[in-house]
C-alpha atoms as a PDB file:
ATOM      1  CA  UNK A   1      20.650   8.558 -28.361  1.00  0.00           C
ATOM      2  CA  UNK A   2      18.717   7.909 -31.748  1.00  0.00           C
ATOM      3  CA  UNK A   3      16.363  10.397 -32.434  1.00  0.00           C
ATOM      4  CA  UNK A   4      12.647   9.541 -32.488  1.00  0.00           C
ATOM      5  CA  UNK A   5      12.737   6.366 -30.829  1.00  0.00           C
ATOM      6  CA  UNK A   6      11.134   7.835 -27.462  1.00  0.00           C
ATOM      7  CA  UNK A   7       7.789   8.640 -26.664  1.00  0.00           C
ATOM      8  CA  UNK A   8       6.763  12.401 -26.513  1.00  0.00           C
ATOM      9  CA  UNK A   9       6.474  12.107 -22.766  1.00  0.00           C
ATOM     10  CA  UNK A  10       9.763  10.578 -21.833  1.00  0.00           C
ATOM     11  CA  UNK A  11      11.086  13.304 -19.682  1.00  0.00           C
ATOM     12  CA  UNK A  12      13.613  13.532 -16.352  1.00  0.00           C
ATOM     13  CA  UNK A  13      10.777  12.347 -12.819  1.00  0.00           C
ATOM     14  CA  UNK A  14      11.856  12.589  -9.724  1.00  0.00           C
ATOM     15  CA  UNK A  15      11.294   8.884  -7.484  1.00  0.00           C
ATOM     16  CA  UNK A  16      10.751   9.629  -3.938  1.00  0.00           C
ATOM     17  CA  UNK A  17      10.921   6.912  -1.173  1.00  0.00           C
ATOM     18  CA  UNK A  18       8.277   7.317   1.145  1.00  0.00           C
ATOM     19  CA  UNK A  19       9.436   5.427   3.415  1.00  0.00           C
ATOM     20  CA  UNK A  20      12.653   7.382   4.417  1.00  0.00           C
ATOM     21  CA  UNK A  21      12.375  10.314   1.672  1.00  0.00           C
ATOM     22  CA  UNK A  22      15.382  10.011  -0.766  1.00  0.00           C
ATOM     23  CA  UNK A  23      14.737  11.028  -3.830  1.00  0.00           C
ATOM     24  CA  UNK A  24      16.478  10.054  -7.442  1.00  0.00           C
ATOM     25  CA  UNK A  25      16.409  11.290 -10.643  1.00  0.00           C
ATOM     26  CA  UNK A  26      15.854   9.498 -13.751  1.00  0.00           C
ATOM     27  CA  UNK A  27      13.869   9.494 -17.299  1.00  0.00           C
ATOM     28  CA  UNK A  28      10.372   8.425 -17.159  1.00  0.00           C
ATOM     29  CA  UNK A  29       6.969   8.280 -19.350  1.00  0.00           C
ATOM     30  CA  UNK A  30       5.186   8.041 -15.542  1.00  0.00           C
ATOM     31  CA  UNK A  31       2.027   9.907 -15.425  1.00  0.00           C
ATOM     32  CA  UNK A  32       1.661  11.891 -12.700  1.00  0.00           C
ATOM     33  CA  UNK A  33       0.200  15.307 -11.523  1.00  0.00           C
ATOM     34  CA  UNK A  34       2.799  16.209  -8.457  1.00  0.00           C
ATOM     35  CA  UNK A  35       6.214  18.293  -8.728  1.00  0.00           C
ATOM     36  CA  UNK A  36       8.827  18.240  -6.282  1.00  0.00           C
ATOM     37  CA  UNK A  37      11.820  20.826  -6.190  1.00  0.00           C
ATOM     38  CA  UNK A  38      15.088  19.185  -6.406  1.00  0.00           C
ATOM     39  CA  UNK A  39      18.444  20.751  -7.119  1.00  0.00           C
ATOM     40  CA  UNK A  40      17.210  23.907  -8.172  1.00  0.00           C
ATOM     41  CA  UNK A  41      14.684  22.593 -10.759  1.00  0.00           C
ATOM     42  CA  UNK A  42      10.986  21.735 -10.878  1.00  0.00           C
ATOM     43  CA  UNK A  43      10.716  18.245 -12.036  1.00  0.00           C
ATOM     44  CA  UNK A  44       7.603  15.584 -11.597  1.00  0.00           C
ATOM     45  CA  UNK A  45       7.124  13.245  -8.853  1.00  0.00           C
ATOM     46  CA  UNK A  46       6.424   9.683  -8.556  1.00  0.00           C
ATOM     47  CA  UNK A  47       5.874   8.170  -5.316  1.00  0.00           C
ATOM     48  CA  UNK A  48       7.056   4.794  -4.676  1.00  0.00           C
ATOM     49  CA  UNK A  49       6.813   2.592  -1.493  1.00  0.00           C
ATOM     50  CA  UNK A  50      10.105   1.066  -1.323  1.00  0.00           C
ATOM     51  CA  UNK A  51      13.473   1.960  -3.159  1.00  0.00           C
ATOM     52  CA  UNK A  52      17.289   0.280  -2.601  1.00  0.00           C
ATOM     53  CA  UNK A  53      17.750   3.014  -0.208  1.00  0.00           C
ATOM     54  CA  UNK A  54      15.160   1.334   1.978  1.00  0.00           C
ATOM     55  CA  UNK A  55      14.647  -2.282   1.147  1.00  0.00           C
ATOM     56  CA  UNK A  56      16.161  -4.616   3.429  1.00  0.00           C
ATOM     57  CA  UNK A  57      18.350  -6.722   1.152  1.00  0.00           C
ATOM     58  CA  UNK A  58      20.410  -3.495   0.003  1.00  0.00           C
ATOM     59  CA  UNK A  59      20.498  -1.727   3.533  1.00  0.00           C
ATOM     60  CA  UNK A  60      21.102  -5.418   5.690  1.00  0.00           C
ATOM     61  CA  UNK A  61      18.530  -4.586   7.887  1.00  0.00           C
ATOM     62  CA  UNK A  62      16.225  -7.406   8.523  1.00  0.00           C
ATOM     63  CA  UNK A  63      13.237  -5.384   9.614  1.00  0.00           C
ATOM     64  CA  UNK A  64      10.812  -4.500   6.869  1.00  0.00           C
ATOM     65  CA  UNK A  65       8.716  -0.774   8.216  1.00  0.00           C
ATOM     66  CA  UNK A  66       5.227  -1.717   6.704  1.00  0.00           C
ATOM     67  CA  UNK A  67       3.831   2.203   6.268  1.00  0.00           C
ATOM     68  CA  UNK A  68       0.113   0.508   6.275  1.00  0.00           C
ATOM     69  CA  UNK A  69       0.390  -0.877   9.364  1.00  0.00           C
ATOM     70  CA  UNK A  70      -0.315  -4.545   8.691  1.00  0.00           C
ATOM     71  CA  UNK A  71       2.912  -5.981  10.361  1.00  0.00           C
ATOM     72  CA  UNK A  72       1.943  -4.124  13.376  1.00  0.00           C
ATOM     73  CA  UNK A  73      -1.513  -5.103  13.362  1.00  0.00           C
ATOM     74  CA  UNK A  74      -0.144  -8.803  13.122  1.00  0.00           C
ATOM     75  CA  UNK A  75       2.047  -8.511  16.080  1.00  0.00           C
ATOM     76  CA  UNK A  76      -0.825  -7.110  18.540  1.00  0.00           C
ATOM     77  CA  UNK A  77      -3.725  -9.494  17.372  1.00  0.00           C
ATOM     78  CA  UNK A  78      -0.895 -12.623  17.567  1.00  0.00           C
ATOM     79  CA  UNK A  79       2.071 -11.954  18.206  1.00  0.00           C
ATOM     80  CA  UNK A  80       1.174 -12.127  22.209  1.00  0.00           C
ATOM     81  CA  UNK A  81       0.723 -15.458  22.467  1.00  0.00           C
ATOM     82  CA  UNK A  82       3.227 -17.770  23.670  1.00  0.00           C
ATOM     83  CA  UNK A  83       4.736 -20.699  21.992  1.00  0.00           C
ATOM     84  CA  UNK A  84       4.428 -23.938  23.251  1.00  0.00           C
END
């Protein structure tokens, strides 16, 4: 890698899923305040909703898990009522 072409805060972050809690690592200028422990070492964390451990196009599940609650909300204020 060519020296001096980074930004002095390009460092290895840890991305956790919060949807089903894998975690990767990779390089990062992310700002963040949290640190997770993984494989031995202290390393940042960013959280992130969705990852291609969870999203439905990479897993072939159909069902999106919404972790606001809005597709559940949805189904009890509509989803009751029958089709005609």
């Amino acid at each position: 890698m060519k020296k001096g072409i980074h930004p002095e805060n390009y460092r290895p972050v840890v991305f956790k899923d919060m949807s089903n809690g894998d975690m990767f690592l990779s390089c990062s200028t992310c700002k963040t305040t949290d640190t997770v422990e993984y494989e031995g070492e202290t390393y940042p964390v960013v959280k992130i909703e969705i990852s291609s451990t969870s999203h439905p196009f990479y897993t072939g599940k159909s069902k999106l898990v919404d972790t606001a609650g809005r597709v559940d909300k949805f189904f009890n204020r509509y989803g009751k009522t029958a089709k005609k």
